Tab-separated table of C-alpha atoms in Angstrom:
chain	number	residue	atom	x	y	z
A	22	MET	CA	6.131	173.676	178.494
A	23	GLY	CA	2.377	173.568	177.727
A	24	THR	CA	0.469	176.408	176.127
A	25	ARG	CA	-0.197	179.239	178.561
A	26	ASP	CA	-3.631	180.789	178.897
A	27	VAL	CA	-4.222	184.495	179.593
A	28	ALA	CA	-4.249	183.934	183.364
A	29	ALA	CA	-0.835	182.253	183.259
A	30	TRP	CA	0.674	185.028	181.122
A	31	THR	CA	-0.797	187.723	183.365
A	32	THR	CA	0.495	186.006	186.504
A	33	LEU	CA	3.966	185.710	184.984
A	34	ILE	CA	4.074	189.386	183.975
A	35	ALA	CA	2.732	190.546	187.352
A	36	SER	CA	5.305	188.454	189.231
A	37	TYR	CA	8.124	190.033	187.214
A	38	VAL	CA	6.815	193.509	188.053
A	39	GLN	CA	6.427	192.724	191.752
A	40	THR	CA	10.016	191.487	191.979
A	41	GLY	CA	11.439	194.545	190.214
A	42	ARG	CA	12.178	192.782	186.912
A	43	ALA	CA	10.499	195.341	184.658
A	44	GLU	CA	12.411	194.484	181.476
A	45	GLU	CA	11.492	190.808	181.798
A	46	ALA	CA	7.845	191.770	182.276
A	47	ILE	CA	7.901	193.711	179.002
A	48	GLU	CA	9.647	190.835	177.208
A	49	ALA	CA	7.046	188.351	178.479
A	50	PHE	CA	4.247	190.594	177.208
A	51	VAL	CA	5.893	190.809	173.767
A	52	ARG	CA	6.176	186.990	173.659
A	53	MET	CA	2.511	186.739	174.558
A	54	LEU	CA	1.560	189.001	171.636
A	55	ARG	CA	3.725	186.998	169.225
A	56	ASN	CA	1.966	183.786	170.224
A	57	GLU	CA	-1.486	185.367	170.416
A	58	SER	CA	-2.830	183.922	167.166
A	59	SER	CA	-1.610	180.393	167.855
A	60	ASN	CA	-2.507	179.935	171.511
A	61	SER	CA	-5.687	182.055	171.704
A	62	ALA	CA	-4.347	183.901	174.755
A	63	SER	CA	-5.136	187.563	174.153
A	64	PRO	CA	-4.162	190.103	176.823
A	65	ASN	CA	-7.070	191.313	178.925
A	66	GLU	CA	-7.428	194.399	181.124
A	67	TYR	CA	-5.463	192.776	183.972
A	68	THR	CA	-2.604	191.863	181.626
A	69	PHE	CA	-2.374	195.460	180.419
A	70	SER	CA	-2.647	196.783	183.961
A	71	ALA	CA	0.268	194.565	185.021
A	72	VAL	CA	2.573	195.379	182.106
A	73	ILE	CA	1.867	199.130	182.249
A	74	ALA	CA	2.884	199.005	185.917
A	75	ALA	CA	6.373	197.981	184.745
A	76	CYS	CA	6.882	201.121	182.634
A	77	PRO	CA	7.653	203.702	185.373
A	78	ASN	CA	10.672	201.575	186.339
A	79	ILE	CA	12.380	201.690	182.927
A	80	GLU	CA	14.008	204.547	181.059
A	81	ARG	CA	12.132	204.166	177.756
A	82	ALA	CA	9.144	206.427	178.334
A	83	TYR	CA	7.642	205.725	174.908
A	84	LEU	CA	6.821	202.123	175.900
A	85	GLY	CA	4.066	203.330	178.201
A	86	GLU	CA	2.489	205.343	175.397
A	87	GLN	CA	2.686	202.339	173.060
A	88	LEU	CA	0.956	200.142	175.630
A	89	HIS	CA	-1.664	202.849	176.138
A	90	ALA	CA	-2.333	202.828	172.389
A	91	GLN	CA	-2.506	199.005	172.350
A	92	ALA	CA	-5.029	198.998	175.213
A	93	ALA	CA	-7.124	201.696	173.515
A	94	ARG	CA	-7.132	199.752	170.239
A	95	ARG	CA	-8.548	196.734	172.085
A	96	GLY	CA	-11.135	198.847	173.919
A	97	LEU	CA	-9.518	198.292	177.321
A	98	SER	CA	-8.074	201.712	178.173
A	99	HIS	CA	-11.197	202.856	180.028
A	100	THR	CA	-11.440	199.816	182.277
A	101	ARG	CA	-10.737	200.716	185.881
A	102	SER	CA	-7.582	198.650	186.390
A	103	VAL	CA	-5.952	199.858	183.143
A	104	ALA	CA	-6.973	203.480	183.771
A	105	ASN	CA	-5.468	203.344	187.274
A	106	SER	CA	-2.181	201.996	185.894
A	107	LEU	CA	-2.119	204.681	183.190
A	108	VAL	CA	-2.760	207.452	185.716
A	109	LYS	CA	0.134	206.179	187.812
A	110	LEU	CA	2.384	205.890	184.749
A	111	TYR	CA	1.805	209.448	183.528
A	112	ALA	CA	1.896	210.908	187.050
A	113	ARG	CA	5.255	209.246	187.731
A	114	ARG	CA	6.540	210.807	184.509
A	115	GLY	CA	5.384	214.245	185.674
A	116	ARG	CA	2.707	214.421	182.960
A	117	LEU	CA	-0.116	215.433	185.261
A	118	SER	CA	-2.387	216.828	182.542
A	119	ALA	CA	-2.442	213.416	180.822
A	120	ALA	CA	-2.904	211.631	184.157
A	121	ASP	CA	-5.765	213.943	185.128
A	122	ALA	CA	-7.483	213.528	181.748
A	123	ILE	CA	-7.469	209.727	182.082
A	124	PHE	CA	-8.666	209.986	185.681
A	125	ARG	CA	-11.588	212.232	184.686
A	126	GLU	CA	-12.577	209.936	181.806
A	127	ASN	CA	-12.672	206.933	184.136
A	128	ALA	CA	-16.382	206.479	184.847
A	129	VAL	CA	-15.962	204.128	187.815
A	130	LYS	CA	-13.419	205.444	190.308
A	131	ASP	CA	-12.374	203.487	193.382
A	132	VAL	CA	-10.102	204.436	196.269
A	133	VAL	CA	-7.075	203.329	194.212
A	134	SER	CA	-8.068	205.748	191.422
A	135	TRP	CA	-8.319	208.675	193.829
A	136	SER	CA	-5.179	207.734	195.754
A	137	THR	CA	-3.168	207.428	192.536
A	138	ILE	CA	-4.068	210.870	191.172
A	139	ILE	CA	-3.626	212.521	194.587
A	140	SER	CA	-0.221	210.858	194.891
A	141	GLY	CA	0.722	212.211	191.445
A	142	TYR	CA	0.004	215.793	192.448
A	143	ALA	CA	1.610	215.257	195.846
A	144	GLN	CA	4.925	214.046	194.411
A	145	GLU	CA	5.097	217.272	192.366
A	146	GLY	CA	4.599	219.304	195.565
A	147	LEU	CA	1.263	220.749	194.393
A	148	VAL	CA	-0.341	221.353	197.772
A	149	GLU	CA	-3.592	223.083	196.800
A	150	GLU	CA	-4.346	220.679	193.963
A	151	SER	CA	-3.714	217.631	196.166
A	152	PHE	CA	-6.063	218.828	198.893
A	153	ALA	CA	-8.684	219.960	196.367
A	154	LEU	CA	-8.740	216.417	194.967
A	155	PHE	CA	-8.922	214.978	198.473
A	156	SER	CA	-11.897	217.221	199.271
A	157	GLU	CA	-13.557	216.139	196.016
A	158	MET	CA	-12.873	212.513	196.902
A	159	ARG	CA	-14.520	212.842	200.325
A	160	HIS	CA	-17.642	214.366	198.777
A	161	HIS	CA	-17.850	211.766	196.018
A	162	SER	CA	-20.875	209.580	196.726
A	163	SER	CA	-19.425	206.328	195.373
A	164	CYS	CA	-15.937	206.628	196.872
A	165	PRO	CA	-15.031	204.707	200.032
A	166	ARG	CA	-12.950	206.154	202.847
A	167	PRO	CA	-9.334	207.114	202.108
A	168	ASN	CA	-6.803	204.348	202.591
A	169	GLU	CA	-3.219	204.352	203.828
A	170	PHE	CA	-1.862	205.321	200.386
A	171	THR	CA	-4.125	208.379	200.192
A	172	LEU	CA	-3.133	209.581	203.646
A	173	ALA	CA	0.579	208.900	203.161
A	174	SER	CA	0.557	210.991	199.963
A	175	LEU	CA	-1.195	213.877	201.691
A	176	PHE	CA	1.146	213.723	204.674
A	177	SER	CA	4.048	214.068	202.225
A	178	VAL	CA	2.408	217.234	200.835
A	179	CYS	CA	2.074	218.643	204.350
A	180	ALA	CA	5.733	217.793	204.964
A	181	SER	CA	6.909	219.557	201.799
A	182	ALA	CA	4.879	222.659	202.707
A	183	ALA	CA	5.762	222.389	206.433
A	184	SER	CA	2.032	222.774	207.108
A	185	LEU	CA	1.616	221.560	210.666
A	186	TYR	CA	-2.043	222.572	210.971
A	187	ALA	CA	-3.146	220.622	207.879
A	188	GLY	CA	-0.998	217.706	209.029
A	189	ARG	CA	-2.726	217.622	212.409
A	190	GLN	CA	-6.136	217.608	210.716
A	191	LEU	CA	-5.091	214.666	208.575
A	192	HIS	CA	-3.704	212.938	211.653
A	193	ALA	CA	-7.141	213.218	213.280
A	194	LEU	CA	-8.697	211.759	210.136
A	195	ALA	CA	-6.222	208.861	210.217
A	196	VAL	CA	-7.207	208.149	213.824
A	197	ALA	CA	-10.918	208.255	212.910
A	198	ALA	CA	-10.286	205.857	210.022
A	199	GLY	CA	-8.337	203.489	212.282
A	200	LEU	CA	-5.187	203.838	210.163
A	201	GLU	CA	-2.854	205.678	212.531
A	202	HIS	CA	-0.989	202.469	213.437
A	203	HIS	CA	-0.479	201.336	209.845
A	204	ALA	CA	3.266	201.260	209.138
A	205	MET	CA	2.985	203.444	206.027
A	206	VAL	CA	0.835	206.055	207.779
A	207	ARG	CA	2.986	206.060	210.914
A	208	SER	CA	6.161	206.604	208.898
A	209	ALA	CA	4.491	209.401	206.925
A	210	LEU	CA	3.357	210.995	210.201
A	211	VAL	CA	6.876	210.895	211.636
A	212	ASN	CA	8.197	212.482	208.441
A	213	MET	CA	5.466	215.147	208.378
A	214	TYR	CA	5.956	216.212	212.001
A	215	GLY	CA	9.729	216.178	211.569
A	216	LYS	CA	9.664	218.297	208.400
A	217	SER	CA	7.149	220.668	210.014
A	218	GLY	CA	9.492	221.319	212.921
A	219	SER	CA	7.596	219.411	215.613
A	220	MET	CA	10.122	216.776	216.630
A	221	THR	CA	8.235	216.289	219.912
A	222	ASP	CA	5.163	215.045	218.032
A	223	ALA	CA	7.366	213.013	215.699
A	224	ASN	CA	8.931	211.311	218.708
A	225	VAL	CA	5.506	210.530	220.220
A	226	ILE	CA	4.434	208.774	217.002
A	227	PHE	CA	7.780	207.036	216.691
A	228	SER	CA	7.675	205.808	220.298
A	229	SER	CA	4.196	204.331	219.792
A	230	ARG	CA	5.384	201.932	217.083
A	231	THR	CA	4.539	198.280	217.589
A	232	ARG	CA	7.393	197.057	215.410
A	233	ASP	CA	10.539	198.528	213.933
A	234	ASP	CA	10.894	199.508	210.296
A	235	VAL	CA	13.634	201.306	208.397
A	236	ILE	CA	11.373	204.072	207.082
A	237	SER	CA	10.274	205.297	210.532
A	238	TRP	CA	13.810	205.223	211.932
A	239	THR	CA	15.122	207.020	208.858
A	240	ALA	CA	12.406	209.693	209.094
A	241	MET	CA	13.454	210.403	212.699
A	242	ILE	CA	17.150	210.549	211.783
A	243	VAL	CA	16.516	212.886	208.838
A	244	GLY	CA	14.192	215.067	210.932
A	245	HIS	CA	16.795	215.559	213.658
A	246	ALA	CA	19.541	216.135	211.071
A	247	GLU	CA	17.573	218.801	209.203
A	248	HIS	CA	16.879	220.682	212.430
A	249	GLY	CA	20.501	220.625	213.551
A	250	HIS	CA	20.023	217.966	216.249
A	251	SER	CA	23.103	216.080	215.136
A	252	LYS	CA	23.753	214.280	218.421
A	253	GLU	CA	20.233	212.811	218.441
A	254	ALA	CA	20.608	211.752	214.786
A	255	PHE	CA	23.859	209.899	215.555
A	256	GLN	CA	22.333	208.190	218.599
A	257	LEU	CA	19.300	207.042	216.612
A	258	PHE	CA	21.510	205.677	213.846
A	259	GLU	CA	23.560	203.598	216.289
A	260	GLU	CA	20.412	202.358	218.039
A	261	MET	CA	18.813	201.505	214.687
A	262	CYS	CA	21.768	199.290	213.838
A	263	ARG	CA	21.661	197.668	217.295
A	264	VAL	CA	18.034	196.565	216.838
A	265	GLY	CA	19.050	194.793	213.638
A	266	LEU	CA	17.728	197.173	210.983
A	267	LYS	CA	19.811	197.816	207.880
A	268	PRO	CA	20.126	201.522	206.992
A	269	ASP	CA	19.374	202.477	203.395
A	270	HIS	CA	20.643	205.282	201.159
A	271	VAL	CA	18.160	207.806	202.636
A	272	THR	CA	19.322	206.961	206.166
A	273	PHE	CA	22.883	207.808	205.203
A	274	ILE	CA	21.820	211.117	203.651
A	275	GLY	CA	20.384	211.998	207.067
A	276	VAL	CA	23.507	210.886	208.935
A	277	LEU	CA	25.873	212.731	206.580
A	278	THR	CA	23.705	215.854	206.795
A	279	ALA	CA	23.990	215.650	210.586
A	280	CYS	CA	27.776	215.413	210.244
A	281	SER	CA	27.786	218.497	208.029
A	282	HIS	CA	25.720	220.549	210.470
A	283	ALA	CA	27.879	219.458	213.402
A	284	GLY	CA	31.173	219.944	211.573
A	285	GLU	CA	32.080	216.294	212.222
A	286	VAL	CA	34.383	215.887	209.233
A	287	GLU	CA	36.227	212.735	210.275
A	288	LEU	CA	33.031	211.035	211.412
A	289	GLY	CA	31.380	211.882	208.090
A	290	LEU	CA	34.297	210.402	206.154
A	291	ARG	CA	34.108	207.242	208.271
A	292	TYR	CA	30.393	206.884	207.556
A	293	LEU	CA	31.010	207.368	203.826
A	294	ASN	CA	33.704	204.683	203.781
A	295	ALA	CA	31.556	202.312	205.857
A	296	MET	CA	28.481	202.569	203.635
A	297	ASN	CA	29.519	199.912	201.144
A	298	LYS	CA	32.014	197.992	203.276
A	299	CYS	CA	29.832	197.506	206.354
A	300	TYR	CA	26.243	198.099	205.212
A	301	GLY	CA	26.228	197.140	201.532
A	302	VAL	CA	24.909	200.548	200.451
A	303	GLU	CA	26.664	201.964	197.387
A	304	PRO	CA	27.270	205.719	197.829
A	305	GLU	CA	25.390	207.827	195.299
A	306	LYS	CA	25.871	211.406	194.144
A	307	GLU	CA	23.672	212.747	196.954
A	308	HIS	CA	25.960	211.174	199.562
A	309	TYR	CA	29.062	212.570	197.913
A	310	GLY	CA	27.325	215.938	197.723
A	311	CYS	CA	26.803	215.834	201.508
A	312	VAL	CA	30.481	215.005	202.115
A	313	VAL	CA	31.660	217.691	199.686
A	314	ASP	CA	29.499	220.153	201.615
A	315	LEU	CA	30.932	218.825	204.899
A	316	LEU	CA	34.541	219.277	203.760
A	317	ALA	CA	33.888	222.672	202.210
A	318	ARG	CA	32.098	223.987	205.311
A	319	ALA	CA	35.191	223.046	207.292
A	320	GLY	CA	37.331	225.072	204.886
A	321	ARG	CA	38.857	221.965	203.291
A	322	ILE	CA	38.004	223.120	199.763
A	323	HIS	CA	40.855	221.315	198.018
A	324	GLU	CA	39.973	217.993	199.698
A	325	ALA	CA	36.389	218.448	198.528
A	326	GLU	CA	37.631	219.046	194.990
A	327	GLU	CA	39.881	215.980	195.157
A	328	LEU	CA	36.932	213.856	196.319
A	329	ILE	CA	34.886	215.000	193.326
A	330	GLY	CA	37.801	214.163	191.043
A	331	ARG	CA	37.835	210.609	192.387
A	332	ILE	CA	34.116	209.914	192.092
A	333	ALA	CA	32.895	212.003	189.143
A	334	ALA	CA	34.316	209.963	186.285
A	335	ASP	CA	33.083	212.271	183.539
A	336	GLY	CA	33.315	215.431	185.647
A	337	ARG	CA	29.738	216.356	184.713
A	338	ASP	CA	27.825	215.500	187.876
A	339	GLY	CA	25.909	218.645	188.760
A	340	VAL	CA	24.994	217.655	192.325
A	341	VAL	CA	28.516	217.421	193.760
A	342	TRP	CA	29.775	220.461	191.842
A	343	THR	CA	26.785	222.445	193.121
A	344	SER	CA	27.738	221.600	196.711
A	345	LEU	CA	31.306	222.729	196.076
A	346	LEU	CA	30.295	225.934	194.310
A	347	ARG	CA	27.964	226.975	197.126
A	348	ALA	CA	30.744	226.431	199.632
A	349	CYS	CA	33.176	228.427	197.485
A	350	ALA	CA	30.652	231.260	197.239
A	351	ALA	CA	30.273	231.282	201.028
A	352	ARG	CA	34.056	231.312	201.579
A	353	GLY	CA	35.097	233.498	198.666
A	354	ALA	CA	37.217	230.744	197.069
A	355	GLU	CA	37.201	232.307	193.606
A	356	GLU	CA	39.466	230.004	191.574
A	357	THR	CA	37.901	226.740	192.741
A	358	GLY	CA	34.481	228.367	192.434
A	359	LYS	CA	35.121	229.178	188.772
A	360	LYS	CA	36.098	225.582	188.073
A	361	ALA	CA	32.993	224.271	189.864
A	362	ALA	CA	30.802	226.735	187.948
A	363	GLU	CA	32.259	225.559	184.623
A	364	ARG	CA	31.497	221.935	185.522
A	365	MET	CA	27.974	222.852	186.584
A	366	MET	CA	27.362	224.647	183.290
A	367	GLU	CA	28.565	221.570	181.398
A	368	ALA	CA	26.130	219.396	183.346
A	369	GLU	CA	23.238	221.894	183.216
A	370	PRO	CA	23.826	224.364	180.338
A	371	TRP	CA	20.528	226.176	180.886
A	372	GLY	CA	20.577	226.182	184.670
A	373	SER	CA	20.843	229.454	186.586
A	374	GLY	CA	22.535	228.069	189.715
A	375	ALA	CA	26.149	228.439	188.553
A	376	HIS	CA	25.693	232.030	187.385
A	377	VAL	CA	23.834	233.090	190.533
A	378	ALA	CA	26.407	231.484	192.840
A	379	MET	CA	29.314	233.107	190.984
A	380	ALA	CA	27.574	236.487	191.027
A	381	ASN	CA	27.137	236.120	194.793
A	382	LEU	CA	30.783	235.081	195.161
A	383	TYR	CA	31.989	238.159	193.264
A	384	ALA	CA	29.620	240.419	195.202
A	385	SER	CA	30.892	239.070	198.543
A	386	LYS	CA	34.397	240.153	197.496
A	387	GLY	CA	33.254	243.563	196.277
A	388	GLN	CA	33.884	242.665	192.632
A	389	TRP	CA	30.717	244.317	191.361
A	390	ARG	CA	31.766	244.456	187.704
A	391	GLU	CA	32.310	240.683	187.586
A	392	ALA	CA	29.008	240.107	189.411
A	393	ALA	CA	27.203	242.251	186.828
A	394	GLN	CA	28.894	240.312	184.021
A	395	GLU	CA	27.474	237.041	185.371
A	396	ARG	CA	23.987	238.558	185.384
A	397	HIS	CA	24.559	239.826	181.842
A	398	LEU	CA	25.639	236.345	180.717
A	399	MET	CA	22.393	234.941	182.104
A	400	LYS	CA	20.396	237.417	180.025
A	401	GLN	CA	22.422	236.657	176.897
A	402	LYS	CA	21.821	232.903	177.275
A	403	GLY	CA	18.165	233.397	178.123
A	404	VAL	CA	18.669	231.708	181.481
A	405	LEU	CA	16.000	232.618	184.016
A	406	LYS	CA	16.536	232.526	187.749
A	407	GLY	CA	13.673	230.971	189.661
A	408	ALA	CA	11.983	233.491	191.916
A	409	GLY	CA	12.916	233.212	195.568
A	410	TRP	CA	9.974	232.349	197.769
A	411	SER	CA	9.058	231.365	201.292
A	412	SER	CA	5.905	230.256	203.052
A	413	VAL	CA	4.338	230.737	206.443
A	414	GLU	CA	1.369	229.075	208.089
A	415	VAL	CA	-1.237	231.726	208.893
A	416	GLY	CA	-3.636	231.365	211.823
A	417	GLY	CA	-7.122	232.720	212.383
A	418	ASP	CA	-10.437	231.717	210.842
A	419	ASP	CA	-9.003	231.642	207.316
A	420	ARG	CA	-6.110	229.418	208.293
A	421	GLY	CA	-3.801	228.378	205.484
A	422	VAL	CA	-0.301	228.611	204.058
A	423	GLY	CA	0.771	232.032	202.784
A	424	VAL	CA	3.392	232.016	200.017
A	425	PHE	CA	5.675	235.024	199.537
A	426	VAL	CA	7.514	235.469	196.230
A	427	SER	CA	10.411	237.883	195.843
A	428	GLY	CA	9.261	241.097	194.146
A	429	ASP	CA	5.605	240.034	193.945
A	430	ARG	CA	3.067	242.905	193.990
A	431	THR	CA	-0.070	240.929	193.120
A	432	ASN	CA	-1.321	240.381	196.673
A	433	PRO	CA	-4.309	242.678	197.411
A	434	HIS	CA	-2.657	243.535	200.742
A	435	ASP	CA	0.790	244.158	199.271
A	436	ASN	CA	1.025	247.739	200.574
A	437	ALA	CA	0.460	246.571	204.142
A	438	ILE	CA	2.884	243.672	203.675
A	439	TYR	CA	5.700	245.837	202.341
A	440	MET	CA	5.090	248.505	204.984
A	441	MET	CA	5.437	245.858	207.699
A	442	LEU	CA	8.574	244.467	206.045
A	443	GLU	CA	10.114	247.946	206.084
A	444	LEU	CA	9.227	248.340	209.755
A	445	ILE	CA	10.824	244.974	210.517
A	446	TYR	CA	13.894	245.762	208.391
A	447	TYR	CA	14.559	249.167	209.902
A	448	GLY	CA	13.432	248.108	213.364
A	449	ALA	CA	15.942	245.251	213.450
A	450	GLY	CA	18.776	247.761	213.518
A	451	MET	CA	17.099	249.844	216.200
A	452	VAL	CA	16.304	247.146	218.748
A	453	HIS	CA	18.905	248.519	221.141
A	454	GLN	CA	17.021	251.855	221.196
A	455	ILE	CA	13.721	250.328	222.354
A	456	PRO	CA	13.156	250.413	226.139
A	457	ASP	CA	12.825	246.982	227.737
A	458	GLN	CA	9.434	247.820	229.251
A	459	LEU	CA	7.833	248.763	225.908
A	460	ASP	CA	5.646	245.930	224.553
A	461	LEU	CA	5.234	246.303	220.804
A	462	GLY	CA	3.758	242.817	220.380
A	463	SER	CA	0.244	243.993	221.259
A	464	GLU	CA	0.436	247.221	219.270
A	465	VAL	CA	0.656	245.941	215.708
A	466	GLU	CA	-0.902	242.857	214.171
A	467	LEU	CA	-0.773	242.061	210.468
A	468	THR	CA	-2.879	239.304	208.983
A	469	VAL	CA	-2.035	238.136	205.468
A	470	TYR	CA	-4.657	236.208	203.540
């Protein structure tokens, strides 16, 4: 083979990355460096951009940092293409401070730069930060309009926060930008409306599709499954297969979740067995977790435990044991619950889930001393339980998402909030004493900012 120039090396590396062959991309880059002195082909900014793009797909995180150092040494780390790849690399690793620092240092930002950093914050579920960046992007004089990647990332944030109002605003922006029919945007819209509880809107978007794709069908199936519409989820799955689409691992999570909510044990087991045999999808721990939950909800605790024994080779898979432990806590199955808790602690020594679930199990059986012991063990190990929280979309002029954290007293309106909670709590047990003709809805209104 003749001597390759920099364009040939870069094309080779990029093709490996695009076809999912990350290790081969890294190896090609190393060969290029070894031959650098003899063939005069030094990596340029596009070479580094391509090889850095391979790093999020491999386990060795340090490689990305080494490539970052190499690019900096050659004065290429601040070029736009390399900076964009570095932002994506660090964001995918959850290192948002590093990603943000590189983004801010990048003097020339394009729509890819903005979309990449917004996507990084979005995948971490940071709603306010994602929208703050989007607002900054829209007011940036040199930045073009948002593209499909920007909007899809923001729709995912709306979905995670179940913020229907913000999602509708973004939908209007997508229409104005002429992107509402783009496959990526349409799928993100279906997912957002489904996660926000508006399956009617999700169905309108889904029905307007010009061609079928797995992501949109899967979003509809998962949406119906999560809202307890199991029959609709099953029908969509069968129809999806009839139109010739191949379900993926996310599709089967939706279908198995629907089985769990409907109590369709035998159907769920059939789907699990058919995944690999009929559809070529290898079941993963999330699928087994769904089936364990399905069996346990039906009271078939021992079958759930046997299933885990067959699939968890090292017995240390936290996902499936978590599903079993939660079911044991709900049903008061103490002995199996203890075993599941032990396995969970082996898989996640510093996690609080096993202790909390066991404390709840003991409390449900009136074993208060044992419940207190679990809490004491947590303190001894220094294990902290994440605060329970919920959110609600608040209307009015200052529309937004209000977040409520268990035990929080930092809200300036906390006295009014807790007073209303007490009224709701005590009023719930007194509903039968309230005359039918009395309308309390117009008497009290509480706005939380």
